[in-house]
Amino acid sequence: MSISGKHLFFVAVLGAIVLLLMTSPLSMNAMGDEGKSSWVWTEDYPKPSWWIWGKEYYPEEPVRGGYMQYSRTRGAGLLNPNHWPVNDFPLLSGIYDRLIYPDGDHRATVPWLGKHWKMENPTSILMKLRKGVTFHDGSKFNAHTLKFQVDWINDRATGCWSRGWIQPLESIEVVDDYTVRWHLKDVWAGFFDIFANVPGWAMSEKALRGGDAIKDAQRLADKVKLAERKVQKAEKKAKKATGSKAEKAAKKVQKERKKLEKLRNQLAKAQELSKGAKDMDEWAVGSGPWMLEEVRPDNYITLKRNPDWWFGKTIGKPDMPYMDGARYTVIPELSVKLANLKAGKIDTLGVDYSQYPQVKDDPNLKVWITPLNSTLLLCFNETSSVFKDIRLRKAVSHAVDRKAVIAAASGGFGRLASCSFPPEHFAHNPNLKPVNYDPELAQKLVKEAGYPNGLTIRGALYTDSQSRRYGEVIKTMLKKVGITWKIRYLEPVAAADTYRNLEYDLGTLVDGWVKDPDSLLTGHYYPDLEEEFRRNNIPEVQQLIEKARRELDFDKRKKIYWEVERLLYEGYHDAWLWHFTSITATRKVVRGYNRELQIAGGEAYWPTHPGWFKDGKRN
Amino acid sequence: MTRYIIFRLFYAVLLLAGTMVITFFMTRMLPGDPIRAAMQQNLDLRDESIVQEVRARFGLDRPVHIQFGMWTRDFFTGNWGNSLSSGQKVVDMFLQRAPVTLELFFLSLFWSWLIGIIMGVVSALKRNSMLDFGITGISIGGLSIPVFWEAIILIYIFGVWWKILPPSGYVPFFEDPIMNLKMVAMPTFVMATHGMAGVARYVRSCLLEVIGQDFIRTARAKGLRERAVIISHAFKPAAIPVLTIFGGTFGGILGGSFIIELMFAIPGLGRMGLDAIFQRDFPIIQTMAVLGSSCVLIANLVTDIAYGWLDPRVRIYK
């Protein structure tokens, strides 16, 4: 079949029309931003429900520009998250990208720098890494830098606190430039959670080496000084020495000089390597959306936008992050923070419930109330107190009117807790209901336990105002059923010692920022470990914790945790009170926050959905 | 006079040594393990070896008397150790924050003495007038007002409602002089309030006592102008007892800086010290206590020497 000129003309016109349609603004809208996304979702990696941008996510278009102002209660501490002390993980999480993100149900499932992964066998994971990621110092992220980082954390000499977290890891192997193989010592279901956390925050190898060189140079400089003194001492001795002693002294001088020379050479090399380098503890270098601009310890830290950030480009939004930067100013006092928010000096603030009336009707502010994944519970010392007896644990649990405590101590902002995990967490057992308030039953149980005239127990709580509020309310409730709770209000350092030494009968615990259940449950119910302070010993719970740690099937693992919750609940091993709620007041000029998506996306929401200012600047 | 100065110096050194011993051992007696406390949010306490490593790094694994010896030696050689809660060198932290606190200190000293003296003099000269009652009322108010409350009221008036001063924060003077002065105006005023009121009350009573004496009546009888009587004849003898409260004001302002820096979010030594107390940050607590008491001792020493110089009777001692 021959093709005539007429046919060719027709094909050319059709092609031109298609091309025109494809490049027209109408067509771009029709395709939407997703059309430009390079992310591929599969059955193994399903697209999350919150993976939405554009009008469906927020009715206004993002605008570039402006510096967001935040406040912080204290300085950030060290800026390498693996070095203690770190006081501001949220700030650092904007600087460092991580391998994986946990989403709304707190499972580490969202691919990030780890593009996808496969369990080759129970102790080996093959992970493909993202290409095109550049650190803030211009170096590239790849399998080699990741291996260097993991080995660096594992090296005792670098003094990383996070080393303890990755002990179940045998080694990391570079398969090719963008593929690594993780070798585990044993089956480790918590692997992904750990690498969604600090050990998986990607750091520049170049910056780490530079920091090490600075420390080496400092160490060697001290050694050189010491060696110089030794040479001087030896020379003095040699001058005074006579006869055979003189020869010996001269040899000693030669020896010390050689040592000094060697050290000087080493120092020169270290100084060469450290030229222009900054210690990562003082200058963080990651690949995240924000990079350091200025650090004033204990005053403020300013971050600026990373123009080369990879993520925005992969979803067709190269303007991400939209703001020019952010400043985190230290303002320790809560009332002064609120004054700054009202004066427009800061843009957002997590307020105390007592400040809620001052922000809720402010025409310049928008208030968001969101569930937090942290829990407050009354903890029993089952080892060396009367609470070995389940009847007394049960009595305390039924004596507390949780709704009343939440109203009195937290202004009603809190969700009743049935056990450790909040309802949105995958480990939460939905069959458990919060323990009901039944003072008659509680009173009866106290008598049955052998205390017809009541009993006195010891307690240790923190000195902050909220602890005092709920402490006093619960104390009154316990008194009604015949339990006198003698509370000592202690500042955190002293309270920690009291708990460690089991010098209490009934105390409180706050489970903060719960993610993978293993670390939380291990911390509370595993007597061999320091965190738990041997306050209880529940073998069946410990066995289940170990079983869950080795269970790789998600559904089976989830059921094990449900079983753990059931055992804890039925044994009244603690009295869970409420899951916290956050109240955040934000100036209305800040746009782009979608509460529902944030709850669904969890931690992964924040880097993927950055906010912006209404007109691209603070007003 | 030389013997007097040597005696006072010896006495100051003795007090300083006592302060060092008491501070060191009292911080060790406080309940709570500083390493565990500072690490509880960051460290995986499951690995006991890491806790021990950090403890050894800070020398906390050694006997207390050895720690004291090491600390004393290091303190006088300028090695003040590293902060347990921030990891920074204490010397660097001190040098970064000292100019901030010094600025606050001198400005508040300026407020308290300048306004205090003016108020006291005016109050004494206009005794039993409405002005005197007004100044007395303000002085008593200034002495009794809680610093915390005064700070928050001023922050809301000037920072939130009128928006003429920043509610909190700090910018160094050489970076932005205007903003710096705006930022330190409120904190220095609040810091000075108590001292200002005290100075005003003291100046008033001292001046009234001098004004009632015979030599002032004689000066007036000679036909001198009232201004000359006050400045040349009354003021100097009245100033001598006022000088004695200088040391106390100094200490008061230094102590006040703890709360003021916290309230106004100023990164100075006071806030550093307060944070250190709650964190059991031994190297900072010890350094702050020794340096703070040294400052107060020096101020008192200067006051004593000046007083001895002005009034020879004070130099007599056994």
JSON list of C-alpha atoms in Angstrom, two decimals, chain A residues 58-205:
[
{"chain": "A", "resi": 58, "resn": "TYR", "atom": "CA", "xyz": [-6.14, 22.85, 48.99]},
{"chain": "A", "resi": 59, "resn": "PRO", "atom": "CA", "xyz": [-8.37, 25.38, 47.21]},
{"chain": "A", "resi": 60, "resn": "GLU", "atom": "CA", "xyz": [-5.60, 27.93, 46.58]},
{"chain": "A", "resi": 61, "resn": "GLU", "atom": "CA", "xyz": [-2.48, 27.75, 44.44]},
{"chain": "A", "resi": 62, "resn": "PRO", "atom": "CA", "xyz": [0.82, 27.73, 46.35]},
{"chain": "A", "resi": 63, "resn": "VAL", "atom": "CA", "xyz": [2.88, 30.95, 46.25]},
{"chain": "A", "resi": 64, "resn": "ARG", "atom": "CA", "xyz": [6.64, 31.09, 46.63]},
{"chain": "A", "resi": 65, "resn": "GLY", "atom": "CA", "xyz": [8.45, 33.24, 49.19]},
{"chain": "A", "resi": 66, "resn": "GLY", "atom": "CA", "xyz": [8.67, 34.33, 52.81]},
{"chain": "A", "resi": 67, "resn": "TYR", "atom": "CA", "xyz": [10.33, 33.02, 55.95]},
{"chain": "A", "resi": 68, "resn": "MET", "atom": "CA", "xyz": [8.16, 31.13, 58.39]},
{"chain": "A", "resi": 69, "resn": "GLN", "atom": "CA", "xyz": [8.74, 31.96, 62.07]},
{"chain": "A", "resi": 70, "resn": "TYR", "atom": "CA", "xyz": [8.60, 29.20, 64.66]},
{"chain": "A", "resi": 71, "resn": "SER", "atom": "CA", "xyz": [9.33, 29.18, 68.38]},
{"chain": "A", "resi": 72, "resn": "ARG", "atom": "CA", "xyz": [11.15, 26.56, 70.39]},
{"chain": "A", "resi": 73, "resn": "THR", "atom": "CA", "xyz": [11.32, 26.01, 74.14]},
{"chain": "A", "resi": 74, "resn": "ARG", "atom": "CA", "xyz": [15.05, 25.30, 74.08]},
{"chain": "A", "resi": 75, "resn": "GLY", "atom": "CA", "xyz": [18.02, 25.30, 71.75]},
{"chain": "A", "resi": 76, "resn": "ALA", "atom": "CA", "xyz": [18.42, 22.53, 69.18]},
{"chain": "A", "resi": 77, "resn": "GLY", "atom": "CA", "xyz": [21.46, 20.90, 70.81]},
{"chain": "A", "resi": 78, "resn": "LEU", "atom": "CA", "xyz": [23.75, 19.08, 68.42]},
{"chain": "A", "resi": 79, "resn": "LEU", "atom": "CA", "xyz": [22.77, 19.01, 64.77]},
{"chain": "A", "resi": 80, "resn": "ASN", "atom": "CA", "xyz": [23.98, 15.53, 63.93]},
{"chain": "A", "resi": 81, "resn": "PRO", "atom": "CA", "xyz": [20.97, 13.51, 65.09]},
{"chain": "A", "resi": 82, "resn": "ASN", "atom": "CA", "xyz": [23.20, 10.55, 65.95]},
{"chain": "A", "resi": 83, "resn": "HIS", "atom": "CA", "xyz": [25.10, 12.51, 68.54]},
{"chain": "A", "resi": 84, "resn": "TRP", "atom": "CA", "xyz": [23.72, 13.25, 71.93]},
{"chain": "A", "resi": 85, "resn": "PRO", "atom": "CA", "xyz": [22.15, 15.61, 72.85]},
{"chain": "A", "resi": 86, "resn": "VAL", "atom": "CA", "xyz": [19.53, 16.36, 70.19]},
{"chain": "A", "resi": 87, "resn": "ASN", "atom": "CA", "xyz": [16.74, 18.63, 71.39]},
{"chain": "A", "resi": 88, "resn": "ASP", "atom": "CA", "xyz": [14.87, 19.38, 68.19]},
{"chain": "A", "resi": 89, "resn": "PHE", "atom": "CA", "xyz": [14.14, 16.38, 65.97]},
{"chain": "A", "resi": 90, "resn": "PRO", "atom": "CA", "xyz": [11.33, 18.16, 64.03]},
{"chain": "A", "resi": 91, "resn": "LEU", "atom": "CA", "xyz": [13.76, 20.88, 62.91]},
{"chain": "A", "resi": 92, "resn": "LEU", "atom": "CA", "xyz": [16.38, 18.35, 61.88]},
{"chain": "A", "resi": 93, "resn": "SER", "atom": "CA", "xyz": [13.86, 16.22, 60.01]},
{"chain": "A", "resi": 94, "resn": "GLY", "atom": "CA", "xyz": [13.49, 19.10, 57.55]},
{"chain": "A", "resi": 95, "resn": "ILE", "atom": "CA", "xyz": [17.23, 19.08, 56.89]},
{"chain": "A", "resi": 96, "resn": "TYR", "atom": "CA", "xyz": [17.72, 15.33, 56.53]},
{"chain": "A", "resi": 97, "resn": "ASP", "atom": "CA", "xyz": [15.82, 13.13, 54.11]},
{"chain": "A", "resi": 98, "resn": "ARG", "atom": "CA", "xyz": [15.25, 9.61, 55.34]},
{"chain": "A", "resi": 99, "resn": "LEU", "atom": "CA", "xyz": [15.13, 6.21, 53.72]},
{"chain": "A", "resi": 100, "resn": "ILE", "atom": "CA", "xyz": [11.50, 5.50, 54.56]},
{"chain": "A", "resi": 101, "resn": "TYR", "atom": "CA", "xyz": [8.65, 7.47, 56.11]},
{"chain": "A", "resi": 102, "resn": "PRO", "atom": "CA", "xyz": [5.96, 6.16, 58.44]},
{"chain": "A", "resi": 103, "resn": "ASP", "atom": "CA", "xyz": [2.44, 7.12, 57.43]},
{"chain": "A", "resi": 104, "resn": "GLY", "atom": "CA", "xyz": [-0.76, 7.76, 59.35]},
{"chain": "A", "resi": 105, "resn": "ASP", "atom": "CA", "xyz": [-1.08, 4.33, 60.93]},
{"chain": "A", "resi": 106, "resn": "HIS", "atom": "CA", "xyz": [2.57, 4.56, 62.02]},
{"chain": "A", "resi": 107, "resn": "ARG", "atom": "CA", "xyz": [3.90, 1.88, 59.72]},
{"chain": "A", "resi": 108, "resn": "ALA", "atom": "CA", "xyz": [7.12, 2.64, 57.91]},
{"chain": "A", "resi": 109, "resn": "THR", "atom": "CA", "xyz": [5.80, 2.06, 54.41]},
{"chain": "A", "resi": 110, "resn": "VAL", "atom": "CA", "xyz": [6.32, 5.25, 52.40]},
{"chain": "A", "resi": 111, "resn": "PRO", "atom": "CA", "xyz": [9.33, 4.94, 50.04]},
{"chain": "A", "resi": 112, "resn": "TRP", "atom": "CA", "xyz": [11.59, 7.96, 50.15]},
{"chain": "A", "resi": 113, "resn": "LEU", "atom": "CA", "xyz": [15.34, 7.72, 49.53]},
{"chain": "A", "resi": 114, "resn": "GLY", "atom": "CA", "xyz": [14.80, 3.98, 49.73]},
{"chain": "A", "resi": 115, "resn": "LYS", "atom": "CA", "xyz": [12.86, 3.63, 46.49]},
{"chain": "A", "resi": 116, "resn": "HIS", "atom": "CA", "xyz": [11.74, 0.06, 46.99]},
{"chain": "A", "resi": 117, "resn": "TRP", "atom": "CA", "xyz": [12.86, -3.01, 48.85]},
{"chain": "A", "resi": 118, "resn": "LYS", "atom": "CA", "xyz": [12.41, -6.75, 48.92]},
{"chain": "A", "resi": 119, "resn": "MET", "atom": "CA", "xyz": [12.94, -9.33, 51.66]},
{"chain": "A", "resi": 120, "resn": "GLU", "atom": "CA", "xyz": [15.22, -11.83, 49.91]},
{"chain": "A", "resi": 121, "resn": "ASN", "atom": "CA", "xyz": [15.06, -14.09, 52.94]},
{"chain": "A", "resi": 122, "resn": "PRO", "atom": "CA", "xyz": [14.23, -13.42, 56.62]},
{"chain": "A", "resi": 123, "resn": "THR", "atom": "CA", "xyz": [17.69, -11.98, 57.25]},
{"chain": "A", "resi": 124, "resn": "SER", "atom": "CA", "xyz": [18.45, -10.20, 53.99]},
{"chain": "A", "resi": 125, "resn": "ILE", "atom": "CA", "xyz": [16.79, -7.14, 52.43]},
{"chain": "A", "resi": 126, "resn": "LEU", "atom": "CA", "xyz": [17.59, -5.78, 49.00]},
{"chain": "A", "resi": 127, "resn": "MET", "atom": "CA", "xyz": [16.93, -2.04, 48.75]},
{"chain": "A", "resi": 128, "resn": "LYS", "atom": "CA", "xyz": [16.98, 0.15, 45.65]},
{"chain": "A", "resi": 129, "resn": "LEU", "atom": "CA", "xyz": [17.93, 3.75, 46.32]},
{"chain": "A", "resi": 130, "resn": "ARG", "atom": "CA", "xyz": [16.70, 6.93, 44.69]},
{"chain": "A", "resi": 131, "resn": "LYS", "atom": "CA", "xyz": [18.88, 8.53, 42.03]},
{"chain": "A", "resi": 132, "resn": "GLY", "atom": "CA", "xyz": [19.37, 12.27, 41.58]},
{"chain": "A", "resi": 133, "resn": "VAL", "atom": "CA", "xyz": [19.53, 13.17, 45.27]},
{"chain": "A", "resi": 134, "resn": "THR", "atom": "CA", "xyz": [22.14, 15.78, 46.15]},
{"chain": "A", "resi": 135, "resn": "PHE", "atom": "CA", "xyz": [23.31, 16.77, 49.60]},
{"chain": "A", "resi": 136, "resn": "HIS", "atom": "CA", "xyz": [23.43, 20.44, 50.58]},
{"chain": "A", "resi": 137, "resn": "ASP", "atom": "CA", "xyz": [27.20, 20.45, 50.09]},
{"chain": "A", "resi": 138, "resn": "GLY", "atom": "CA", "xyz": [26.84, 19.32, 46.48]},
{"chain": "A", "resi": 139, "resn": "SER", "atom": "CA", "xyz": [27.86, 15.68, 47.00]},
{"chain": "A", "resi": 140, "resn": "LYS", "atom": "CA", "xyz": [25.61, 12.88, 45.74]},
{"chain": "A", "resi": 141, "resn": "PHE", "atom": "CA", "xyz": [23.58, 10.40, 47.75]},
{"chain": "A", "resi": 142, "resn": "ASN", "atom": "CA", "xyz": [24.15, 6.78, 46.71]},
{"chain": "A", "resi": 143, "resn": "ALA", "atom": "CA", "xyz": [24.77, 3.29, 48.04]},
{"chain": "A", "resi": 144, "resn": "HIS", "atom": "CA", "xyz": [28.37, 4.13, 48.98]},
{"chain": "A", "resi": 145, "resn": "THR", "atom": "CA", "xyz": [27.40, 7.15, 51.08]},
{"chain": "A", "resi": 146, "resn": "LEU", "atom": "CA", "xyz": [24.68, 5.14, 52.79]},
{"chain": "A", "resi": 147, "resn": "LYS", "atom": "CA", "xyz": [27.09, 2.33, 53.61]},
{"chain": "A", "resi": 148, "resn": "PHE", "atom": "CA", "xyz": [29.62, 4.84, 54.92]},
{"chain": "A", "resi": 149, "resn": "GLN", "atom": "CA", "xyz": [26.95, 6.41, 57.13]},
{"chain": "A", "resi": 150, "resn": "VAL", "atom": "CA", "xyz": [25.71, 3.09, 58.57]},
{"chain": "A", "resi": 151, "resn": "ASP", "atom": "CA", "xyz": [29.28, 1.91, 59.23]},
{"chain": "A", "resi": 152, "resn": "TRP", "atom": "CA", "xyz": [30.07, 5.30, 60.75]},
{"chain": "A", "resi": 153, "resn": "ILE", "atom": "CA", "xyz": [27.13, 4.97, 63.16]},
{"chain": "A", "resi": 154, "resn": "ASN", "atom": "CA", "xyz": [28.21, 1.44, 64.01]},
{"chain": "A", "resi": 155, "resn": "ASP", "atom": "CA", "xyz": [31.78, 2.52, 64.75]},
{"chain": "A", "resi": 156, "resn": "ARG", "atom": "CA", "xyz": [32.16, 2.82, 68.51]},
{"chain": "A", "resi": 157, "resn": "ALA", "atom": "CA", "xyz": [34.72, 5.60, 68.08]},
{"chain": "A", "resi": 158, "resn": "THR", "atom": "CA", "xyz": [32.17, 7.99, 66.58]},
{"chain": "A", "resi": 159, "resn": "GLY", "atom": "CA", "xyz": [30.13, 7.93, 69.79]},
{"chain": "A", "resi": 160, "resn": "CYS", "atom": "CA", "xyz": [26.69, 7.60, 68.18]},
{"chain": "A", "resi": 161, "resn": "TRP", "atom": "CA", "xyz": [23.86, 6.91, 70.63]},
{"chain": "A", "resi": 162, "resn": "SER", "atom": "CA", "xyz": [21.87, 5.44, 67.73]},
{"chain": "A", "resi": 163, "resn": "ARG", "atom": "CA", "xyz": [24.36, 2.57, 67.48]},
{"chain": "A", "resi": 164, "resn": "GLY", "atom": "CA", "xyz": [22.27, 0.73, 70.06]},
{"chain": "A", "resi": 165, "resn": "TRP", "atom": "CA", "xyz": [19.30, 0.82, 67.71]},
{"chain": "A", "resi": 166, "resn": "ILE", "atom": "CA", "xyz": [21.00, -0.98, 64.86]},
{"chain": "A", "resi": 167, "resn": "GLN", "atom": "CA", "xyz": [22.60, -3.82, 66.77]},
{"chain": "A", "resi": 168, "resn": "PRO", "atom": "CA", "xyz": [20.43, -6.46, 65.02]},
{"chain": "A", "resi": 169, "resn": "LEU", "atom": "CA", "xyz": [22.08, -5.36, 61.75]},
{"chain": "A", "resi": 170, "resn": "GLU", "atom": "CA", "xyz": [24.99, -7.55, 60.67]},
{"chain": "A", "resi": 171, "resn": "SER", "atom": "CA", "xyz": [26.24, -5.41, 57.78]},
{"chain": "A", "resi": 172, "resn": "ILE", "atom": "CA", "xyz": [25.32, -3.38, 54.74]},
{"chain": "A", "resi": 173, "resn": "GLU", "atom": "CA", "xyz": [26.61, -4.41, 51.34]},
{"chain": "A", "resi": 174, "resn": "VAL", "atom": "CA", "xyz": [26.87, -2.22, 48.26]},
{"chain": "A", "resi": 175, "resn": "VAL", "atom": "CA", "xyz": [25.40, -4.15, 45.32]},
{"chain": "A", "resi": 176, "resn": "ASP", "atom": "CA", "xyz": [25.72, -1.33, 42.81]},
{"chain": "A", "resi": 177, "resn": "ASP", "atom": "CA", "xyz": [25.74, 2.48, 42.99]},
{"chain": "A", "resi": 178, "resn": "TYR", "atom": "CA", "xyz": [22.05, 2.61, 43.84]},
{"chain": "A", "resi": 179, "resn": "THR", "atom": "CA", "xyz": [21.39, -0.78, 45.46]},
{"chain": "A", "resi": 180, "resn": "VAL", "atom": "CA", "xyz": [22.28, -2.05, 48.91]},
{"chain": "A", "resi": 181, "resn": "ARG", "atom": "CA", "xyz": [21.75, -5.33, 50.65]},
{"chain": "A", "resi": 182, "resn": "TRP", "atom": "CA", "xyz": [21.05, -5.31, 54.37]},
{"chain": "A", "resi": 183, "resn": "HIS", "atom": "CA", "xyz": [22.29, -8.39, 56.24]},
{"chain": "A", "resi": 184, "resn": "LEU", "atom": "CA", "xyz": [20.54, -8.95, 59.55]},
{"chain": "A", "resi": 185, "resn": "LYS", "atom": "CA", "xyz": [21.85, -11.00, 62.47]},
{"chain": "A", "resi": 186, "resn": "ASP", "atom": "CA", "xyz": [18.38, -12.44, 62.99]},
{"chain": "A", "resi": 187, "resn": "VAL", "atom": "CA", "xyz": [14.81, -11.88, 61.83]},
{"chain": "A", "resi": 188, "resn": "TRP", "atom": "CA", "xyz": [14.02, -8.24, 62.64]},
{"chain": "A", "resi": 189, "resn": "ALA", "atom": "CA", "xyz": [10.51, -6.96, 62.00]},
{"chain": "A", "resi": 190, "resn": "GLY", "atom": "CA", "xyz": [11.37, -3.54, 63.39]},
{"chain": "A", "resi": 191, "resn": "PHE", "atom": "CA", "xyz": [14.03, -2.91, 60.72]},
{"chain": "A", "resi": 192, "resn": "PHE", "atom": "CA", "xyz": [11.91, -0.55, 58.63]},
{"chain": "A", "resi": 193, "resn": "ASP", "atom": "CA", "xyz": [10.80, 1.49, 61.63]},
{"chain": "A", "resi": 194, "resn": "ILE", "atom": "CA", "xyz": [14.39, 1.94, 62.76]},
{"chain": "A", "resi": 195, "resn": "PHE", "atom": "CA", "xyz": [15.50, 3.08, 59.30]},
{"chain": "A", "resi": 196, "resn": "ALA", "atom": "CA", "xyz": [12.52, 5.42, 59.13]},
{"chain": "A", "resi": 197, "resn": "ASN", "atom": "CA", "xyz": [14.14, 6.95, 62.18]},
{"chain": "A", "resi": 198, "resn": "VAL", "atom": "CA", "xyz": [17.50, 8.58, 62.96]},
{"chain": "A", "resi": 199, "resn": "PRO", "atom": "CA", "xyz": [19.83, 5.84, 61.63]},
{"chain": "A", "resi": 200, "resn": "GLY", "atom": "CA", "xyz": [18.06, 6.21, 58.27]},
{"chain": "A", "resi": 201, "resn": "TRP", "atom": "CA", "xyz": [18.41, 9.99, 58.04]},
{"chain": "A", "resi": 202, "resn": "ALA", "atom": "CA", "xyz": [20.80, 10.47, 55.12]},
{"chain": "A", "resi": 203, "resn": "MET", "atom": "CA", "xyz": [23.91, 12.47, 55.93]},
{"chain": "A", "resi": 204, "resn": "SER", "atom": "CA", "xyz": [26.63, 13.68, 53.60]},
{"chain": "A", "resi": 205, "resn": "GLU", "atom": "CA", "xyz": [29.67, 11.43, 53.66]}
]
